mmCIF file of C-alpha atoms and ligand atoms in Angstrom:
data_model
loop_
_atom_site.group_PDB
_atom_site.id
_atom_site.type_symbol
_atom_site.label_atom_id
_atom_site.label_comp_id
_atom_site.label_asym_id
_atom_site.label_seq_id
_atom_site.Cartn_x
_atom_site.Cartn_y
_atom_site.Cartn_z
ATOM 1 C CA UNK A 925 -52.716 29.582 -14.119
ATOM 2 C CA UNK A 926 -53.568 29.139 -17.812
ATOM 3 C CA UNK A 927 -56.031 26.298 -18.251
ATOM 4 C CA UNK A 928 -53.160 24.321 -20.804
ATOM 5 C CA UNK A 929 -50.320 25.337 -18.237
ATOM 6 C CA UNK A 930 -52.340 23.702 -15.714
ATOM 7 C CA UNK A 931 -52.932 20.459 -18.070
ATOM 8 C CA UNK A 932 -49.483 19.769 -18.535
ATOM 9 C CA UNK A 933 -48.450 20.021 -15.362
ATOM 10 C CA UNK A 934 -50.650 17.634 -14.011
ATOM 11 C CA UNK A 935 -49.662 14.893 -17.262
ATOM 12 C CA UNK A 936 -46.196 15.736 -15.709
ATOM 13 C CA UNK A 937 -46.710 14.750 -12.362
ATOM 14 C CA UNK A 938 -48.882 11.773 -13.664
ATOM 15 C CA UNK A 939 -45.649 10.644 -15.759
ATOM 16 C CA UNK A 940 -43.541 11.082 -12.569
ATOM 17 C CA UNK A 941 -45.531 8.505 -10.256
ATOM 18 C CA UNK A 942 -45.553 6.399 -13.320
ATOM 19 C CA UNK A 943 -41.876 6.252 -13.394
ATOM 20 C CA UNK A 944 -41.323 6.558 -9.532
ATOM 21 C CA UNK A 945 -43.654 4.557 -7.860
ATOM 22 C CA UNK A 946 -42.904 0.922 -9.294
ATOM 23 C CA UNK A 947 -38.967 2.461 -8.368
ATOM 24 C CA UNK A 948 -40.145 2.941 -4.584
ATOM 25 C CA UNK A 949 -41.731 -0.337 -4.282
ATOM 26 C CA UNK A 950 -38.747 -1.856 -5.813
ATOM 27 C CA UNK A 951 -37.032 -0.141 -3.334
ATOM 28 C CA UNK A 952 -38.953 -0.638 -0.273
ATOM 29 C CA UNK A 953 -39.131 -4.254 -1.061
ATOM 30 C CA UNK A 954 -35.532 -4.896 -0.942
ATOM 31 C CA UNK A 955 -34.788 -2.897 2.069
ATOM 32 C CA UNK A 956 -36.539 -5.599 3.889
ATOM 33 C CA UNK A 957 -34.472 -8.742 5.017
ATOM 34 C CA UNK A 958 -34.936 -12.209 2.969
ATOM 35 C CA UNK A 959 -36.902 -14.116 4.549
ATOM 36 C CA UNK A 960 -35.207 -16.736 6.631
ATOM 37 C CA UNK A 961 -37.699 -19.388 5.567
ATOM 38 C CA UNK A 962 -37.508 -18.900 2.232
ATOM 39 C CA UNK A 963 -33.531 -19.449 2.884
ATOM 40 C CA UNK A 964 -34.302 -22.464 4.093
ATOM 41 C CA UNK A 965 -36.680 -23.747 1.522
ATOM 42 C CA UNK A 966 -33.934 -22.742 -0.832
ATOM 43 C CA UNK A 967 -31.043 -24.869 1.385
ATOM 44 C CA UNK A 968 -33.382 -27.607 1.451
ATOM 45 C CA UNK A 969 -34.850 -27.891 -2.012
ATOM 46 C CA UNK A 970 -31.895 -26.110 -4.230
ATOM 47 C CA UNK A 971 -28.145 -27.465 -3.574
ATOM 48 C CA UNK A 972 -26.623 -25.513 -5.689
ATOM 49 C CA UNK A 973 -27.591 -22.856 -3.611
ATOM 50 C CA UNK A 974 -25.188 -23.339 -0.633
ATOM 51 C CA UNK A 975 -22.364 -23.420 -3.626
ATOM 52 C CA UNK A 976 -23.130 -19.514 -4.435
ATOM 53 C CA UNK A 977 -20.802 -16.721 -3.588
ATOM 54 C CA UNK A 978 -21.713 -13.977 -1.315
ATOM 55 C CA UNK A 979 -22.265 -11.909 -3.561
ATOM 56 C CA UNK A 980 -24.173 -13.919 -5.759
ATOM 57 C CA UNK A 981 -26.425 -15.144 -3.248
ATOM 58 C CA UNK A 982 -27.790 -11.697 -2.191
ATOM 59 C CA UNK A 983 -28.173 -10.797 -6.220
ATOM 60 C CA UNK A 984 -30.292 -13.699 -6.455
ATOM 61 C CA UNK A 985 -32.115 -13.318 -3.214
ATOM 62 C CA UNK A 986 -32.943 -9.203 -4.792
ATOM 63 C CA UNK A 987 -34.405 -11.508 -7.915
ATOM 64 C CA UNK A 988 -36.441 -13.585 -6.358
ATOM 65 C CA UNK A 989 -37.940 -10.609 -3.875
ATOM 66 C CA UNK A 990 -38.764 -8.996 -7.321
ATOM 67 C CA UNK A 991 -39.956 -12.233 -9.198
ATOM 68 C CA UNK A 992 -42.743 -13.176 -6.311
ATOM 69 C CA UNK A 993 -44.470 -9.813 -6.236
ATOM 70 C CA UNK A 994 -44.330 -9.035 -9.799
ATOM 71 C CA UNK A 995 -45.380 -12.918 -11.318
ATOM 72 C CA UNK A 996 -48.754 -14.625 -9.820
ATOM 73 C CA UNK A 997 -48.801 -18.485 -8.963
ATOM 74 C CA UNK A 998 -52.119 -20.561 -9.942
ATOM 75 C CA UNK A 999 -52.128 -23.627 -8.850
ATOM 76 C CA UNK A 1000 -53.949 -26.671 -11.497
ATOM 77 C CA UNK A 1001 -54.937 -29.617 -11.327
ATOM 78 C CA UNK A 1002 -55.699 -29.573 -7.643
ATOM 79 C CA UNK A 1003 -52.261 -28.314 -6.553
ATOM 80 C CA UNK A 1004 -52.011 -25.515 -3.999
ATOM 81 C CA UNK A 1005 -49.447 -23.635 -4.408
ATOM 82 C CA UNK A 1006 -47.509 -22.289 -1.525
ATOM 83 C CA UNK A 1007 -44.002 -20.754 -0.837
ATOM 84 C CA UNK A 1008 -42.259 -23.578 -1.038
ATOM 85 C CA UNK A 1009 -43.167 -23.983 -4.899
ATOM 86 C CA UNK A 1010 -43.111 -20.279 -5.079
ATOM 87 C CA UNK A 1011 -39.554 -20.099 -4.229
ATOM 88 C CA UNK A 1012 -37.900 -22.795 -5.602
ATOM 89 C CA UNK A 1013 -39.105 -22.127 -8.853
ATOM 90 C CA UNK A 1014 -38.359 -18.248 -8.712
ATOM 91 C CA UNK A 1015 -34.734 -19.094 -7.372
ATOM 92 C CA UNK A 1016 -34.108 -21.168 -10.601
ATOM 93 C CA UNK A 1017 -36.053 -18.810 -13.093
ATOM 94 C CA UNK A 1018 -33.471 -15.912 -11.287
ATOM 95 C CA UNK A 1019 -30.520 -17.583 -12.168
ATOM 96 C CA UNK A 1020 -30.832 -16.536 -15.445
ATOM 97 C CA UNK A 1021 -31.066 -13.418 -14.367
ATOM 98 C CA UNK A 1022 -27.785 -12.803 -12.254
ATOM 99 C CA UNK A 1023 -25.253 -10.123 -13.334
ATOM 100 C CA UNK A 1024 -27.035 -8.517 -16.353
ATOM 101 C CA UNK A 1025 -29.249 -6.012 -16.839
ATOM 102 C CA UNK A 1026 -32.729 -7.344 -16.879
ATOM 103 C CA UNK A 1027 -36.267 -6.835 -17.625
ATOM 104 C CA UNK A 1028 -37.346 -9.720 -14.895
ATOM 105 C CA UNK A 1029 -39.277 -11.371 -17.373
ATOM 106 C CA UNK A 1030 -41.393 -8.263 -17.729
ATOM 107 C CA UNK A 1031 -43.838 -10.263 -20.257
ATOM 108 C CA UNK A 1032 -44.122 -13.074 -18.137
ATOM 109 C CA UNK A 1033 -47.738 -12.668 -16.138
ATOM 110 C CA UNK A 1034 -48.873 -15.888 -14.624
ATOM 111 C CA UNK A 1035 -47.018 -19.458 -14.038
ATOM 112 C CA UNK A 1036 -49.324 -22.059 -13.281
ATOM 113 C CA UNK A 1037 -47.878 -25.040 -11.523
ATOM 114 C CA UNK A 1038 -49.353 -28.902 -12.200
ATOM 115 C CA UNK A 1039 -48.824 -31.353 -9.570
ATOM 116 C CA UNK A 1040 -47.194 -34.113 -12.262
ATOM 117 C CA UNK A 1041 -46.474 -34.242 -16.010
ATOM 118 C CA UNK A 1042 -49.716 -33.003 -17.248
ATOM 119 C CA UNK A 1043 -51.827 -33.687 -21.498
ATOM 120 C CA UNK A 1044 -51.763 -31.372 -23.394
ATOM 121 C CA UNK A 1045 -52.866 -31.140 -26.764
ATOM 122 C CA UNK A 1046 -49.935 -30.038 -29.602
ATOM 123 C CA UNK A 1047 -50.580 -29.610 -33.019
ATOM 124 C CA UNK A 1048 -47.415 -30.900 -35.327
ATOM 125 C CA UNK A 1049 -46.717 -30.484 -39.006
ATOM 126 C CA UNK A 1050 -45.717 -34.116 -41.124
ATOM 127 C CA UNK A 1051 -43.048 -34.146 -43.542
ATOM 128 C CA UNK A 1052 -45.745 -33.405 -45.660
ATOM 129 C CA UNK A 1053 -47.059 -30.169 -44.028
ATOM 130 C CA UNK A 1054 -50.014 -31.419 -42.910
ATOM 131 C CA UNK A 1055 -51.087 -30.872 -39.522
ATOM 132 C CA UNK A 1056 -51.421 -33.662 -36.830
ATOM 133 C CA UNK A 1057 -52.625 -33.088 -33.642
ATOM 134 C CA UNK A 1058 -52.469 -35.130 -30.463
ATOM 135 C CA UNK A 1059 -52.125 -35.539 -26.649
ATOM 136 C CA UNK A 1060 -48.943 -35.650 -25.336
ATOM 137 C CA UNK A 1061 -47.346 -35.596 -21.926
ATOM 138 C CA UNK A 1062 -46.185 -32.182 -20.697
ATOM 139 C CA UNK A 1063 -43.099 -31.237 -18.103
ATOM 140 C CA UNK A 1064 -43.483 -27.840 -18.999
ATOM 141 C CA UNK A 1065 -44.313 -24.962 -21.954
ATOM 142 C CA UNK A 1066 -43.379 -21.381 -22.241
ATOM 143 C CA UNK A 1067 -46.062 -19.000 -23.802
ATOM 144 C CA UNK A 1068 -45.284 -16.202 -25.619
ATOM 145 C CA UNK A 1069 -48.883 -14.553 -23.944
ATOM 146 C CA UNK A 1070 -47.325 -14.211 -20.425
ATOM 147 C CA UNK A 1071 -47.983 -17.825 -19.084
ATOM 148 C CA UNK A 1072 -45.970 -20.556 -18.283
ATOM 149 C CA UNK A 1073 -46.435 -23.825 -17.277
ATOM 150 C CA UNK A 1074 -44.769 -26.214 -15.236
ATOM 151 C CA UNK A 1075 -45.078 -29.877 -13.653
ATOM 152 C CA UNK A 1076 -44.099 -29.511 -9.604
ATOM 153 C CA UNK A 1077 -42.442 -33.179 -9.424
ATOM 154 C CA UNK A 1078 -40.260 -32.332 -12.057
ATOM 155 C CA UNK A 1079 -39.493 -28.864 -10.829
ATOM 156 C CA UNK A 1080 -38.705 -30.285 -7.424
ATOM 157 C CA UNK A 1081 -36.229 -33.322 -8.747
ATOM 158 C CA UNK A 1082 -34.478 -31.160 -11.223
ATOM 159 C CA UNK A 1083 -33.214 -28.706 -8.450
ATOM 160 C CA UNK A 1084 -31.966 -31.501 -6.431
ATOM 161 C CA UNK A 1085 -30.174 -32.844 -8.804
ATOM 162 C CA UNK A 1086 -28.123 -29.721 -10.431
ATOM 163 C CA UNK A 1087 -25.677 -32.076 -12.562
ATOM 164 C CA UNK A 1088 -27.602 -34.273 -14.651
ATOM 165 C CA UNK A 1089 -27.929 -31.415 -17.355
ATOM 166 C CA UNK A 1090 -31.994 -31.455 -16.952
ATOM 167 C CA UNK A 1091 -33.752 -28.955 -15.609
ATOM 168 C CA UNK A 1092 -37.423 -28.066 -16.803
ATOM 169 C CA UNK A 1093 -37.279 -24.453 -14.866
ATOM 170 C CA UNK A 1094 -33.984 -23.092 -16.364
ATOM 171 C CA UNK A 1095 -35.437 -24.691 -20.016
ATOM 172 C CA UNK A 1096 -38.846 -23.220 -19.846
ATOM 173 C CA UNK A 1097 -37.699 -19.413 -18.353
ATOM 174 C CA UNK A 1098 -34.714 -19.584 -21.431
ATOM 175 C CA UNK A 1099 -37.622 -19.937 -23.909
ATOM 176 C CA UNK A 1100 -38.815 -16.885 -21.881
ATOM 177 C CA UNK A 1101 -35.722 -14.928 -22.278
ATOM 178 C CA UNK A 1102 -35.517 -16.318 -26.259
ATOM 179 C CA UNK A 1103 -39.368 -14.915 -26.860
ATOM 180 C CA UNK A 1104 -37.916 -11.175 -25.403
ATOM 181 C CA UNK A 1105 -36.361 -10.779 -29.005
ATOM 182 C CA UNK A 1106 -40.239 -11.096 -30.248
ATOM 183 C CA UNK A 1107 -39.954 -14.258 -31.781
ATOM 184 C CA UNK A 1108 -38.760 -17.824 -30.445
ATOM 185 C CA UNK A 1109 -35.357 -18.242 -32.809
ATOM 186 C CA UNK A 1110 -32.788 -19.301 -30.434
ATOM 187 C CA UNK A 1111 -31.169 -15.851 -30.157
ATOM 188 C CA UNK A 1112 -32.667 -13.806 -27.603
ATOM 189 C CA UNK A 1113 -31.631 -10.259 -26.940
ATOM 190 C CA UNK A 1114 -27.594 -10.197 -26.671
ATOM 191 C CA UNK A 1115 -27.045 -6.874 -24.873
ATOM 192 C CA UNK A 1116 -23.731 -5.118 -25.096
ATOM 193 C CA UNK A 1117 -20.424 -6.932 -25.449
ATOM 194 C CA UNK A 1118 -22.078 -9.641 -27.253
ATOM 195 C CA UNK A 1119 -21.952 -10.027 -31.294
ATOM 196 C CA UNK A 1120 -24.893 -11.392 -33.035
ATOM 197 C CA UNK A 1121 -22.499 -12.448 -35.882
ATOM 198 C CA UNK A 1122 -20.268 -15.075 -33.794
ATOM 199 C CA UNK A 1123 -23.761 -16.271 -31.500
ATOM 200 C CA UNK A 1124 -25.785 -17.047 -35.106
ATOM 201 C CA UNK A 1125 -22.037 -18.876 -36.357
ATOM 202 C CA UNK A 1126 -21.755 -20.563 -33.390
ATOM 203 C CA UNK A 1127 -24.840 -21.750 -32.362
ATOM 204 C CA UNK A 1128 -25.842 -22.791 -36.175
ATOM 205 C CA UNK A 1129 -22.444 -24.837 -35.606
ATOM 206 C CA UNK A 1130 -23.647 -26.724 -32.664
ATOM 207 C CA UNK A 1131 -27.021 -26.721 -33.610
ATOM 208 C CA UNK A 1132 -25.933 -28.490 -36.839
ATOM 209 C CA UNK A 1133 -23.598 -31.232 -34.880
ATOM 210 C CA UNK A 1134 -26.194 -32.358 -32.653
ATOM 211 C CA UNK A 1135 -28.625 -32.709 -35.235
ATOM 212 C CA UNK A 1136 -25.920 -35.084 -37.184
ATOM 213 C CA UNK A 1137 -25.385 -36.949 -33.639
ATOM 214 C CA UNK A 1138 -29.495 -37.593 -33.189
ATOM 215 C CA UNK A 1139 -29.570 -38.726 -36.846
ATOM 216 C CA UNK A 1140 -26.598 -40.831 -35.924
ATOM 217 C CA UNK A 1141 -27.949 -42.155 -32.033
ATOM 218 C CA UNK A 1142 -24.736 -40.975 -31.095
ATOM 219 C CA UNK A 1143 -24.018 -40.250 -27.414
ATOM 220 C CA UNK A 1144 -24.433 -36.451 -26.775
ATOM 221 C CA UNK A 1145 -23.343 -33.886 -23.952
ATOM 222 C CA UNK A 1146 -26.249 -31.934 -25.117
ATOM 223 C CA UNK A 1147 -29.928 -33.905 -25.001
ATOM 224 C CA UNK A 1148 -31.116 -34.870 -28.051
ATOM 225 C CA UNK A 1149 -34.190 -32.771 -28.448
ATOM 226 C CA UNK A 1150 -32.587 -29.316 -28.557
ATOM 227 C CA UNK A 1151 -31.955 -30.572 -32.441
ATOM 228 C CA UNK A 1152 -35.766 -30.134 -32.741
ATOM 229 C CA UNK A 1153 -34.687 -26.235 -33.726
ATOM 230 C CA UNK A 1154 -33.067 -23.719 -32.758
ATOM 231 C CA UNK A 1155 -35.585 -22.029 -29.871
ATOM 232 C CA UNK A 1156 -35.036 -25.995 -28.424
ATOM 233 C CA UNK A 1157 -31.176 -25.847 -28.980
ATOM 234 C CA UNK A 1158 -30.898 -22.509 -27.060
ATOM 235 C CA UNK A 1159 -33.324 -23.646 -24.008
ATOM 236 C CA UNK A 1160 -30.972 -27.173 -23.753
ATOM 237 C CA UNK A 1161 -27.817 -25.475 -24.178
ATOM 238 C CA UNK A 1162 -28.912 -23.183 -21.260
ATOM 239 C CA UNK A 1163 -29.622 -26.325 -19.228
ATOM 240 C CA UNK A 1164 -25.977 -28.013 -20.208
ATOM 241 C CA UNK A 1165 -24.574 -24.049 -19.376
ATOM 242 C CA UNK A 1166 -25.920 -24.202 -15.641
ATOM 243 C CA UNK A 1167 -26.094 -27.884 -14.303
ATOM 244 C CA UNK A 1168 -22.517 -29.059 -16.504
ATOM 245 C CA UNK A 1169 -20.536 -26.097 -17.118
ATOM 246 C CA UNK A 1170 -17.762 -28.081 -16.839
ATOM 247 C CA UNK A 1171 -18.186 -30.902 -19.602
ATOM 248 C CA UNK A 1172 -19.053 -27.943 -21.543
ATOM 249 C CA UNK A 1173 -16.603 -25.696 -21.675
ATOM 250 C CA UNK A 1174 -14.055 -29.200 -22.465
ATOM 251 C CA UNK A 1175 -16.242 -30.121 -25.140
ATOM 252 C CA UNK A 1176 -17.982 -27.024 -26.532
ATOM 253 C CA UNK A 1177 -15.763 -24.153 -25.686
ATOM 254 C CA UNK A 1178 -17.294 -21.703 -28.453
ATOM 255 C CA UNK A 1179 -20.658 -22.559 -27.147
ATOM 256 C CA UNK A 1180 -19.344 -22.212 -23.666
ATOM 257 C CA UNK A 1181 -18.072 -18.288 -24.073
ATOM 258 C CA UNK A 1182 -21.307 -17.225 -26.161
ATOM 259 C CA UNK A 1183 -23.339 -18.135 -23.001
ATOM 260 C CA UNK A 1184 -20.990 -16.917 -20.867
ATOM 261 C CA UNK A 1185 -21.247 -13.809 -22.686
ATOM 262 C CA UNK A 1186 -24.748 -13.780 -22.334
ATOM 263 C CA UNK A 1187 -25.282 -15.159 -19.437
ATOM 264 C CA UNK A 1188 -22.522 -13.677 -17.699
ATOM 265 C CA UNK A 1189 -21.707 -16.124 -14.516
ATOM 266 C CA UNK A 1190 -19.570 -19.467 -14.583
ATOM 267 C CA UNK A 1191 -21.531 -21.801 -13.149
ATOM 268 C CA UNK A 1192 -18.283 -23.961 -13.076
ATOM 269 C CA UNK A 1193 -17.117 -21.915 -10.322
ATOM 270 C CA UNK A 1194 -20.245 -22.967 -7.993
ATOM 271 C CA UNK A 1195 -18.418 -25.378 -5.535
ATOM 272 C CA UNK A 1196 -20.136 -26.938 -2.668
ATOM 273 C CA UNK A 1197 -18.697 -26.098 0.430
ATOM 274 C CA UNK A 1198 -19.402 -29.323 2.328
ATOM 275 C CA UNK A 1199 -17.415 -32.553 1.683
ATOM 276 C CA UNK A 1200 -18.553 -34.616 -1.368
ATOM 277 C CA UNK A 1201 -19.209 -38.492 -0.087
ATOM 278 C CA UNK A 1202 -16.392 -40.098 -0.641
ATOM 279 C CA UNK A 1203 -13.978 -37.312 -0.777
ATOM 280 C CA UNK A 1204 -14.106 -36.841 3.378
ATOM 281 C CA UNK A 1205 -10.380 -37.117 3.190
ATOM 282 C CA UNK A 1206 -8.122 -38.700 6.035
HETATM 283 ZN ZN1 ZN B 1287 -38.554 -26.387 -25.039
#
C-alpha cells in the first residue's frame, strides 16, 4: 500500500473511534438500569420528582447517568462529597435539560460543592466606574472556565421546597446554559422554533418592569435581583419558570411561552400524586 494511502487510512480510523467511542459509552451506560438508590435519594431529597411523568422521569434519569460520568465533584471546605450530593444536584441541573437537544453542559468540567454559604471575593464597578472590591457571602457562581460552585445547605433546601421560586441549582446551571452563546447576555442559544427577535422584545420588556418594581420596592413574582442585568434576569426567570409556572404564566404570559419555547416542558403540569395536607378529602 502506498505510504500516503496508508496515512490516511489510519487518520480515518482515528476519526472513527473519535466519533464512536464517546457514542458506545453513551450507549453502554444507559443500557444499564438506574440505580435504585439514587431513586431513592431523588424521592427523598427532590419532591418534585414523584410529580414527573413516565416519560419524563426516564429522560431525566438518561441525564443524570450522563451528567455524573461526564462532570467531576470536589468537595471544599471540608465537605465530602458523596452520591447523595452528586445526585440531587445533577437531577436539578438535568431539568434544564429535558426534551431538547443538548450539549449536557459540554463546557462545564468540575462543580465543587461548599458545605454552607461560602466568601468570596467580587470585584464591583461604582456609579463612577471605579472598581470596589470586597467579601461577600456566596450561595453559588457559574464560571464561564468550566467550574461551578455551589453551597450544599442551600442546594439541599431549595429542592425540598420546589414552590418558593428559589432555587440556587436551576439559577447557577441557567447561567451555564446563558454562557453556551459565548457570552453571559441573558439569551442563550434558542435552537429551532424559537425567534431571537420576540425573546430580546420580550425579555427587555420584563427585564425593564422589574427593574421599575425594585426602584419602586414593589412586590414582585420575579426576585428582585434578576434586575441586576440581563444574564441575572434570565437565571431568575428560569427559577420562577420551574418552581411557579403557574403564577407565571397568569402574570407573565409572554415570558411564560419564550421559556416554554426554550425550555420546552410545563412545569405547571408536574402534579404530585399524593394528597396535599389538607386536601385529604372526605
Ligand atoms: Zn446569578
Amino acid at each position: 500500500m502506498e505510504p500516503a494511502l496508508l496515512f490516511l487510512l489510519v487518520v480515518g480510523v482515528i476519526l472513527g473511534l473519535i466519533v464512536a467511542l464517546p457514542r458506545l459509552r453513551r450507549r453502554r451506560l444507559l443500557a444499564r438500569p438506574f440505580p435504585p438508590q439514587w431513586q431513592q435519594i431523588l424521592q427523598r431529597n427532590l419532591p418534585i420528582y414523584d410529580a414527573l411523568p413516565d416519560a419524563t422521569v426516564t429522560e431525566l434519569h438518561h441525564q443524570i447517568v450522563l451528567f455524573l460520568d461526564e462532570k467531576k465533584f470536589y468537595g471544599c471546605g471540608g465537605l465530602v462529597v458523596d452520591d447523595n450530593i452528586r445526585v440531587t444536584i445533577a437531577a436539578q441541573a438535568c431539568l434544564l435539560l429535558l426534551n431538547r437537544p443538548t450539549s449536557g453542559y459540554a463546557s462545564l468540567q468540575a462543580i465543587l460543592v461548599y458545605p454552607s454559604a461560602y466568601f468570596a471575593t467580587q470585584q464591583v464597578y461604582d456609579d463612577s466606574g471605579v472598581v470596589h472590591s470586597g467579601n461577600n457571602t456566596m450561595l453559588g457562581e457559574s464560571w464561564s472556565n468550566g467550574r461551578l460552585i455551589l453551597s450544599w445547605d442551600d442546594v439541599e433546601s431549595g429542592a425540598r421546597d420546589f414552590h418558593d421560586g428559589h432555587n440556587v441549582v436551576l439559577h447557577e446551571f441557567a447561567h451555564q446554559l446563558d454562557q453556551e452563546s459565548g457570552s453571559s447576555n441573558g439569551a442563550p442559544l434558542l435552537g429551532t422554533g424559537s425567534s431571537y427577535q420576540s425573546w430580546a422584545r420580550v425579555l427587555a420588556d420584563e427585564f425593564n418592569q422589574l427593574q421599575r418594581q425594585a426602584e419602586l420596592g414593589q412586590d414582585s413574582l420575579l426576585d428582585h435581583y434578576g434586575a441586576s442585568n440581563p444574564a441575572e434576569f434570565f437565571a431568575v426567570a428560569t427559577e420562577a419558570f420551574f418552581e411557579r409556572p403557574t403564577e407565571l404564566k397568569q402574570l407573565h404570559p409572554a415570558l411564560f411561552e419564550q421559556l416554554y419555547s426554550f425550555y420546552r416542558v410545563d412545569p405547571a403540569l408536574w402534579k404530585p400524586t399524593h394528597c396535599e395536607p389538607g386536601n385529604e378529602g372526605i
